[in-house]
Short mmCIF file of C-alpha atoms in Angstrom, two decimals:
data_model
loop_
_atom_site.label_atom_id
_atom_site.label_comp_id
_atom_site.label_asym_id
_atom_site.label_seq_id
_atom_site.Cartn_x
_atom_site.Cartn_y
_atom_site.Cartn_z
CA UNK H 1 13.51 -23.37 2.01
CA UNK H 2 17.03 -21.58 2.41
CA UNK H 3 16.85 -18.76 0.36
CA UNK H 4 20.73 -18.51 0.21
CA UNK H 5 20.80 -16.82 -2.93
CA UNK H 6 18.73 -14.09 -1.64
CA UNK H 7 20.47 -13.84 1.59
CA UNK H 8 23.47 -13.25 -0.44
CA UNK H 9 22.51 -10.37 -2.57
CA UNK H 10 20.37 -8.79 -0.16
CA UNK H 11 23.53 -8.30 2.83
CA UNK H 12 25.77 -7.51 -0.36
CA UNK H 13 23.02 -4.46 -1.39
CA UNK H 14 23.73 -3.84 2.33
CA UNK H 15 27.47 -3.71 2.00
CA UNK H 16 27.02 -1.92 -0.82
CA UNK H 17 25.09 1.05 1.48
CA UNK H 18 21.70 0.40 -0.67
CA UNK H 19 19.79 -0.67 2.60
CA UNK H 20 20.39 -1.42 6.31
CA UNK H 21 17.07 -3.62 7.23
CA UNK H 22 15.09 -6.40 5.07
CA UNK H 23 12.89 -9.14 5.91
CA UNK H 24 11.93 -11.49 3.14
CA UNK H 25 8.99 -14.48 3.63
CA UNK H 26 8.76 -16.81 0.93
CA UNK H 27 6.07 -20.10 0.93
CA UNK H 28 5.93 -22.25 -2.26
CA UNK H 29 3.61 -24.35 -1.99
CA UNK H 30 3.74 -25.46 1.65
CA UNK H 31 7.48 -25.00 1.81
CA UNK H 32 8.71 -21.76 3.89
CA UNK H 33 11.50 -19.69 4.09
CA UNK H 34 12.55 -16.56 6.01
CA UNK H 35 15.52 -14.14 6.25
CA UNK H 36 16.20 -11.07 7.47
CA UNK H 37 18.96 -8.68 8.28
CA UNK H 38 20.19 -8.54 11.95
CA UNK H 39 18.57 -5.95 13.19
CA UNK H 40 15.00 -7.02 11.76
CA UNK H 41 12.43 -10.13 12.14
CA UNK H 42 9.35 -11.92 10.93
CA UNK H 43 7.84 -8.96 13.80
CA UNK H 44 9.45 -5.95 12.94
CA UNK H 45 7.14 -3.19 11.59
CA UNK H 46 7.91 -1.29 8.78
CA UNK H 47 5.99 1.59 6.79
CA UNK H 48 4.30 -0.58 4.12
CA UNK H 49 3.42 2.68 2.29
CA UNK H 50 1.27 2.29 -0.65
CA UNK H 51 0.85 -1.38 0.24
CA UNK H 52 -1.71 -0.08 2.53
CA UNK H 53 -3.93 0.59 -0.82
CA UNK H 54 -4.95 -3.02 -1.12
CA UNK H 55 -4.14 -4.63 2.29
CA UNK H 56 -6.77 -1.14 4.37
CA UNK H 57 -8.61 1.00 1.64
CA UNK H 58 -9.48 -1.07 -0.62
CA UNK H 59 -10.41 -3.93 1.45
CA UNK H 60 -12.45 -1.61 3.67
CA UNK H 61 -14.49 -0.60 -0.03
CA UNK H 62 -14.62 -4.28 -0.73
CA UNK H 63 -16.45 -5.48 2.04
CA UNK H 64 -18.94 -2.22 2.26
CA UNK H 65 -20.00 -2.75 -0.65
CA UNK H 66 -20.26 -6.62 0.39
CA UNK H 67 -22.36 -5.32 3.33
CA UNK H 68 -24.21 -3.05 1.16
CA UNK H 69 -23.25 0.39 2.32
CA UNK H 70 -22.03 1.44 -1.25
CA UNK H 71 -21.85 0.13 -5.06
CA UNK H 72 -18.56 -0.24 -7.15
CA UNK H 73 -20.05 2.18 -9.67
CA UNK H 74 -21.44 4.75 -7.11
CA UNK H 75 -20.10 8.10 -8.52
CA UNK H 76 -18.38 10.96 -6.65
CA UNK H 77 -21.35 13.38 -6.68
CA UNK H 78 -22.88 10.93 -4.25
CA UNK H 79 -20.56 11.68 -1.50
CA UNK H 80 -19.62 14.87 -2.51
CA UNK H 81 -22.48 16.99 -4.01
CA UNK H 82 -20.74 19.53 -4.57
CA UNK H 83 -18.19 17.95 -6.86
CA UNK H 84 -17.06 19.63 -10.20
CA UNK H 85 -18.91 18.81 -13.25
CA UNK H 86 -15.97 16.91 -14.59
CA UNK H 87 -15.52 14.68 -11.95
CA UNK H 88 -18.93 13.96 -10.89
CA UNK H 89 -19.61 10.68 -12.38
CA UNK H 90 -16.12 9.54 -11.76
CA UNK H 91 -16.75 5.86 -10.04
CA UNK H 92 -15.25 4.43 -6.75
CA UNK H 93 -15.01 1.44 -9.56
CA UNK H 94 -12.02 3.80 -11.32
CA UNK H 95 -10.96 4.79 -8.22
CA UNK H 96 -10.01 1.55 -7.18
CA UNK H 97 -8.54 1.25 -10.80
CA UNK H 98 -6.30 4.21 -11.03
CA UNK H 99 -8.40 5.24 -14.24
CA UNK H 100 -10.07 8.19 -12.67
CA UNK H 101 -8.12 10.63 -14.11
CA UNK H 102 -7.44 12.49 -10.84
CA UNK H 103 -3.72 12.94 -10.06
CA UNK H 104 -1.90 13.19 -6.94
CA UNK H 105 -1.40 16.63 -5.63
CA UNK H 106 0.75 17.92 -2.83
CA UNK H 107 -2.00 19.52 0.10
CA UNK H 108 -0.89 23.02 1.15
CA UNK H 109 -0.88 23.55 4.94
CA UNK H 110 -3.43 26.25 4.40
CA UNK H 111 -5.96 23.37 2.79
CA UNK H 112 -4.86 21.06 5.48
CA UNK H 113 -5.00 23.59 8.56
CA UNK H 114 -1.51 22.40 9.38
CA UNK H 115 0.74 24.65 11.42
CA UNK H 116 3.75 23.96 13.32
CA UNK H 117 1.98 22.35 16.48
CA UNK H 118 -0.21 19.90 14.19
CA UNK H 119 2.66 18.54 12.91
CA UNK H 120 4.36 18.18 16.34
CA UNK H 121 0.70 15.82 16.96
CA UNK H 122 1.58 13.27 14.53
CA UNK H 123 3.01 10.00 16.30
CA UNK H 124 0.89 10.96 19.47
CA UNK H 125 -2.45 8.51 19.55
CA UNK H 126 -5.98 10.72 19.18
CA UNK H 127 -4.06 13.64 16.61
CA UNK H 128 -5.79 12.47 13.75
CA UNK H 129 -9.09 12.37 15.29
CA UNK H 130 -8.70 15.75 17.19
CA UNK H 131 -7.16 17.69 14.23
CA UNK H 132 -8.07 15.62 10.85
CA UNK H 133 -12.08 16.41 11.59
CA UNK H 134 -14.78 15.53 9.10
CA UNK H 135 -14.77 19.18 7.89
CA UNK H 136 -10.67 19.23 7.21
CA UNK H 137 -11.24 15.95 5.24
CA UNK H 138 -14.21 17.35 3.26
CA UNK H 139 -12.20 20.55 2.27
CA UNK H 140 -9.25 18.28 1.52
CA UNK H 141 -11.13 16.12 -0.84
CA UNK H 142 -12.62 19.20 -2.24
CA UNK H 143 -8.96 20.72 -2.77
CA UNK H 144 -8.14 17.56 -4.74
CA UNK H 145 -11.20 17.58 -6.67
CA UNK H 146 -10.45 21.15 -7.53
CA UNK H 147 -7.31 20.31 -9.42
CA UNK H 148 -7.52 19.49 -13.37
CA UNK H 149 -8.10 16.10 -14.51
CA UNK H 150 -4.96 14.51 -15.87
CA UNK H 151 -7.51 12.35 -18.64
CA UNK H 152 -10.71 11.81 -19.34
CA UNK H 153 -11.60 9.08 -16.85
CA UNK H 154 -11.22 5.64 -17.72
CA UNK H 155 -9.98 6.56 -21.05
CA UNK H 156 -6.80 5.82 -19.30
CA UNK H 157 -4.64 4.86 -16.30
CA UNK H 158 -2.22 6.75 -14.03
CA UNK H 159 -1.54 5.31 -10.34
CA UNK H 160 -3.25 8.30 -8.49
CA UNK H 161 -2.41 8.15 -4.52
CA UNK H 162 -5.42 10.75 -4.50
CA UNK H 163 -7.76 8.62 -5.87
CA UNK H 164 -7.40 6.21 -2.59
CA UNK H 165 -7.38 9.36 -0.07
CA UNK H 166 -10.69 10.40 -1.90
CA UNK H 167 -11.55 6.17 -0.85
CA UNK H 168 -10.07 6.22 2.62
CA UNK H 169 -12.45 9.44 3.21
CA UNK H 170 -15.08 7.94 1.66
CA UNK H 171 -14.77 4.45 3.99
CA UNK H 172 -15.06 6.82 6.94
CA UNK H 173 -17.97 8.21 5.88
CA UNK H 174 -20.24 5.13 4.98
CA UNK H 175 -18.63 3.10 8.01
CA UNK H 176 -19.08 6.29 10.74
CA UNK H 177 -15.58 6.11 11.79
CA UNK H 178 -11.96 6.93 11.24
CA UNK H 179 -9.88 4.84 8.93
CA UNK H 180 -7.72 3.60 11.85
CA UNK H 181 -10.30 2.85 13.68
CA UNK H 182 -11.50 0.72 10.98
CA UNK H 183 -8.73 -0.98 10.36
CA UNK H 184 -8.49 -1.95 14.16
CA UNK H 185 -12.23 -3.49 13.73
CA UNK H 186 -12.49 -5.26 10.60
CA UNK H 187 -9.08 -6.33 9.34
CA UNK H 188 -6.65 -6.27 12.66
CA UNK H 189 -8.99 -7.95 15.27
CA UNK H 190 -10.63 -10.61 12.51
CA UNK H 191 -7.16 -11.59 11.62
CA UNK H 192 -5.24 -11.62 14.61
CA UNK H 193 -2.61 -9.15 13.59
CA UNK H 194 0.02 -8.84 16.30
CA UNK H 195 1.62 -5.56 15.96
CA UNK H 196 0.26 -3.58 12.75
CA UNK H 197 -1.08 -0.12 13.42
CA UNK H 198 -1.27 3.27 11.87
CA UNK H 199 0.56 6.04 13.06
CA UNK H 200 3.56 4.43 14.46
CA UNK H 201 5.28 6.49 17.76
CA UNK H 202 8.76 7.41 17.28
CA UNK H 203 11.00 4.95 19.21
CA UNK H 204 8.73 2.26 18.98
CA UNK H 205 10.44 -1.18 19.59
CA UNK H 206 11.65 -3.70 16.86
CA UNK H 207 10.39 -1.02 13.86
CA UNK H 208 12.95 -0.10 10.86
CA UNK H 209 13.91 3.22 9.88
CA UNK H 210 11.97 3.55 6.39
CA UNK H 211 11.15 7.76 6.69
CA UNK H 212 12.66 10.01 4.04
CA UNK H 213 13.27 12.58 6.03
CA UNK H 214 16.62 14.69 7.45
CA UNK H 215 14.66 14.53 10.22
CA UNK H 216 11.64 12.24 11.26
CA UNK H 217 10.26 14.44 14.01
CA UNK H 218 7.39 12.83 16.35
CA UNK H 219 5.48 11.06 12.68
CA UNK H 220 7.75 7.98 11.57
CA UNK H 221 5.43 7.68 8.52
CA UNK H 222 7.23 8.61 4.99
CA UNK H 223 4.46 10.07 2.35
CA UNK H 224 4.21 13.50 2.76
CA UNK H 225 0.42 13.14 2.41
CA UNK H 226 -0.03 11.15 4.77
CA UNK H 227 2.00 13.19 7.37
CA UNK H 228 0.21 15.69 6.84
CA UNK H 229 -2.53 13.84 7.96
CA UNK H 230 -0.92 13.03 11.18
CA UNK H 231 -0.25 9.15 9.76
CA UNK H 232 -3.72 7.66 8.62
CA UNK H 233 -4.84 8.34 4.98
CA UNK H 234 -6.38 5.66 2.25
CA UNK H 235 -3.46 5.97 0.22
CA UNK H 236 -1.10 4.34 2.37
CA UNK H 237 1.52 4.70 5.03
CA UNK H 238 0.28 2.08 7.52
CA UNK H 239 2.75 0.01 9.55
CA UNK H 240 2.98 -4.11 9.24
CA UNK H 241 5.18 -7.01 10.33
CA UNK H 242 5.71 -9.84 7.51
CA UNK H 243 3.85 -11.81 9.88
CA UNK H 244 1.18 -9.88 9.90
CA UNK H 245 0.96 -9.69 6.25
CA UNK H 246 1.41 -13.35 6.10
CA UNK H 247 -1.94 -13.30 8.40
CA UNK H 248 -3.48 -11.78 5.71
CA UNK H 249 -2.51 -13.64 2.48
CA UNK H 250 -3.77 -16.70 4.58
CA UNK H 251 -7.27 -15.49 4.54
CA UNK H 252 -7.38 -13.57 1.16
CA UNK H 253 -6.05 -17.47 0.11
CA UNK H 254 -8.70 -19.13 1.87
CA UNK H 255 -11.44 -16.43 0.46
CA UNK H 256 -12.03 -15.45 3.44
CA UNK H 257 -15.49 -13.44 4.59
CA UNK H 258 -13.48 -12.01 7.35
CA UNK H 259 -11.84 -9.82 4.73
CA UNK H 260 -15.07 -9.46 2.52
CA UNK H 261 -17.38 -11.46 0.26
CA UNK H 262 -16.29 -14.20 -1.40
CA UNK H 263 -17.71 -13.16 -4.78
CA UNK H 264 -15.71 -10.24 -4.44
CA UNK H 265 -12.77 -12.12 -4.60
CA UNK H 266 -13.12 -12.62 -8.41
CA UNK H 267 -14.18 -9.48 -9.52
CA UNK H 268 -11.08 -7.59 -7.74
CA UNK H 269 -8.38 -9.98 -9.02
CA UNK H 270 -8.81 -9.93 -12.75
CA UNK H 271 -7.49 -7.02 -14.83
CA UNK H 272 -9.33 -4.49 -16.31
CA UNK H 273 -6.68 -2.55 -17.84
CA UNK H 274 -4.99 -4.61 -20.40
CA UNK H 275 -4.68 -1.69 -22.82
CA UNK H 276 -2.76 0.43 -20.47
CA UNK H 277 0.59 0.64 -18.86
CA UNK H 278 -0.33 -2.14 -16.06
CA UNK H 279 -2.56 -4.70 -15.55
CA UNK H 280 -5.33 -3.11 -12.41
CA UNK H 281 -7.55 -5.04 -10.55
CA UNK H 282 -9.84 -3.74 -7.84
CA UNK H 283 -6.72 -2.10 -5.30
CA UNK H 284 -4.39 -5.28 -7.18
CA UNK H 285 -1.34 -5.16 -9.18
CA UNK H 286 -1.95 -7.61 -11.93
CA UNK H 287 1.21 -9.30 -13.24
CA UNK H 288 2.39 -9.84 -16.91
CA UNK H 289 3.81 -9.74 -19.67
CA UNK H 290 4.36 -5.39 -18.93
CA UNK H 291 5.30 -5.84 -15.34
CA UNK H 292 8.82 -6.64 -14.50
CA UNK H 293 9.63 -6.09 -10.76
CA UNK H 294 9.12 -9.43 -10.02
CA UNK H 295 10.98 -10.78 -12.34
CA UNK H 296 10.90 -14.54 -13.88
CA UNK H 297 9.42 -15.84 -10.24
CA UNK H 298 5.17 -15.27 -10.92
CA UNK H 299 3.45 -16.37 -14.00
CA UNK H 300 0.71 -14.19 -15.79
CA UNK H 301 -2.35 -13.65 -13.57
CA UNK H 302 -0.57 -12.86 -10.00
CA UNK H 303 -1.18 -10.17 -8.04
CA UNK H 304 -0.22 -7.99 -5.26
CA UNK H 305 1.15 -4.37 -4.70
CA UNK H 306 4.45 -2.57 -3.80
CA UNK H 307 5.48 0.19 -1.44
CA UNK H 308 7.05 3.05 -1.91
CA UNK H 309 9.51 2.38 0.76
CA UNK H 310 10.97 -0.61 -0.98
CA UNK H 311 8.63 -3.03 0.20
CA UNK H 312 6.13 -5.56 -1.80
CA UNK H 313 3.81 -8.81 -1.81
CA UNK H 314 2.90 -10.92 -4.29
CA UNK H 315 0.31 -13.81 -4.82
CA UNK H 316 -0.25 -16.80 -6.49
CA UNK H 317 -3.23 -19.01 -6.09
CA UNK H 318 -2.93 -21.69 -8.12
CA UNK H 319 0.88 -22.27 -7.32
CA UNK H 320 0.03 -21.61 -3.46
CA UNK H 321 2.88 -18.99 -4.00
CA UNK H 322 3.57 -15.74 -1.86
CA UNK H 323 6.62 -13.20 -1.36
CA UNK H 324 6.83 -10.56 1.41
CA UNK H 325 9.40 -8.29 0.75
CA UNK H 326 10.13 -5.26 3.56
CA UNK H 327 13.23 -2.94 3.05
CA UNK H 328 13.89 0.49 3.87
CA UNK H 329 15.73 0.92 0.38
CA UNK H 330 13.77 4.01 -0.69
CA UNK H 331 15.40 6.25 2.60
CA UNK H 332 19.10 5.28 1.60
CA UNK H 333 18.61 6.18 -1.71
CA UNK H 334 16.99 9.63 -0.64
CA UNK H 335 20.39 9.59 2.32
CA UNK H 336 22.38 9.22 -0.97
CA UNK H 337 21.08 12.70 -2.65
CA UNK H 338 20.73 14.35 1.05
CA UNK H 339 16.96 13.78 1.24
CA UNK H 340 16.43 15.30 -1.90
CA UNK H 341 15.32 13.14 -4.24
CA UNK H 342 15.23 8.82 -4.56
CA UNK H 343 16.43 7.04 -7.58
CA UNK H 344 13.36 4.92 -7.59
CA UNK H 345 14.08 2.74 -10.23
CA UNK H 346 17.10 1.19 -8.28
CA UNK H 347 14.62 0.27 -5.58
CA UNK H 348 12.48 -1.61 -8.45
CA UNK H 349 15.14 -3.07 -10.26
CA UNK H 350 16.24 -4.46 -6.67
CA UNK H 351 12.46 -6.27 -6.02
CA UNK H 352 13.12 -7.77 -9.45
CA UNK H 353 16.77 -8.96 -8.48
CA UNK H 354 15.05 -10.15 -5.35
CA UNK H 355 12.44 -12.69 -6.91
CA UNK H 356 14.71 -13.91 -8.92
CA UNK H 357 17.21 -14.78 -6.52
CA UNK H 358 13.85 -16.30 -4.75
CA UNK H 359 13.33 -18.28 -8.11
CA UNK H 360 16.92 -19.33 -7.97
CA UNK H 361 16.33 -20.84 -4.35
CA UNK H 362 12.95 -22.64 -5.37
CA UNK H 363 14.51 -24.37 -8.53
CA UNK H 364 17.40 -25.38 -6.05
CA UNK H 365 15.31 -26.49 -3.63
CA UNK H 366 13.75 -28.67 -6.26
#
């Protein structure tokens, strides 16, 4: 597979000052293709951002509640007693779903117990264990728990990056450990993964530039929750090659118990929300008829999830079809309005230029 097409308009959208670093992976069937800008490879990490949701957190819930350590439709008040009447019976269930009704909120340092030399940590291995304790997690979650519901949960659905810290925390305490930690035992040493990590040290080798940031300071990762939390939250921000992720679609194809239970498989890859504004699964993005970013390439019933940082993956089973997508398109945009502000939809109308240029290759190919 060439994927000339893509090559094309992806080192014009660099001309054009939209990006500076891309790798794309592309199998159809069998048949595999790979580009990539000069300065990047089928190795080069990039902050995946809120691809971490499915590909950590909520594989981590997945396969606890495989193992028995929690149910789907365990509620809040179990893990935190003290939770506000409103949110009590929320479900890890909606969490997973985004119909929770609990929005993202910005932590205040004060919440956090951030000061100048905490921040200074992040990017240096142990700062999240030595300053993120068990107590500054619990009086984070109850911060966020604090806040007002946006809805009435699942009476509706609003992507909530608070939901999957409240998950992340909630992972760590069923499992005993920190969320890096986990993700070093049961996804990164099962698969193989090369190179992906949390927390990624400033000047590491063969990584892109994806922070959104004047300047990055010692924490490379981009969501300002997460850097708050020196670089390891459930909602995101952990670092991956394509290859890795390719690693991973190879299992999740294969239902693989290394990830979790096969009969889990089926329950988190249908969608439960086809009244609202996308199709959820369990941590999946479930695409149709209302979801355009990847364009005329995957038929109803695929799934995946994008990044924040202009990156993406999608699945299909039945077509044995899978796109990896890793830009840092999100920073140039913020560049372009000195770091003020992205124009996000020009970073999703690009991953819907970008699978169909894919789809343009395939039929080619054909």
């Amino acid at each position: 597979m060439k994927l000339e097409e893509t090559k094309k308009y992806l080192d014009r959208r660099i001309d054009e000052g939209f990006l500076d670093t891309y790798v794309v992976m592309v199998t159809d069937g069998g048949d595999e293709g790979l580009i990539s800008s000069p300065n990047a490879g089928a190795d080069t990490l990039f902050d995946i951002a809120s691809m971490g949701k499915v590909l950590v957190t909520a594989t981590l819930i997945l396969r606890a509640a495989g193992e028995g350590r929690l149910g789907l439709d365990d509620t809040l008040a179990k893990y935190y007693p003290d939770c506000p009447f409103d949110k009590r019976n929320i479900t890890l269930r909606e969490l997973l779903l985004h119909t929770s009704g609990i929005l993202r909120v910005e932590l205040p340092d004060e919440v956090v117990g951030a000061d100048a030399h905490d921040i200074v940590m992040c990017g240096k291995r142990g700062s999240y264990a030595d300053s993120i304790t068990p107590e500054v997690k619990d009086r984070i979650a109850r911060y966020v728990l604090s806040r007002p519901l946006g809805f009435a949960p699942s009476t509706n659905y609003v992507y909530s990056c608070c939901g999957y810290l409240l998950l992340g925390f909630i992972a760590e305490k069923v499992y005993g450990d920190n969320l890096d930690i986990l993700f070093d035992k049961y996804i990164k040493q099962p698969l193989g993964l090369a190179r992906s990590c949390f927390d990624m040290p400033q000047g590491t080798p063969d990584s892109a530039l994806t922070h959104y940031r004047a300047a990055a300071g010692d924490c490379m990762v981009a969501d300002s929750i997460v850097y708050k939390l020196h670089g390891v939250a459930g909602n995101g921000a952990s670092f991956w090659t394509a290859n890795d992720i390719r690693r991973y679609i190879l299992a999740l194809l294969d239902y693989s118990e290394l990830l979790y239970m096969r009969e889990y498989y089926d329950l988190a890859e249908r969608d439960y929300t086809p009244d609202f504004e996308e199709g959820r699964g369990l941590g999946w993005l479930i695409v149709d008829s209302r979801y355009k970013q990847t364009g005329r390439l995957f038929p109803r019933g695929s799934f995946g999830h994008c990044g924040n940082t202009g990156t993406s993956f999608f699945i299909n089973r039945e077509l044995g079809l899978y796109t990896i997508i890793l830009t840092n398109a999100t920073r140039f945009s913020y560049m372009a309005h000195d770091y003020k502000y992205c124009d996000y939809n020009s970073v999703m109308l690009m991953r819907e230029d970008i699978h169909n240029a894919i789809l343009r290759d395939i039929s080619f190919d054909k």
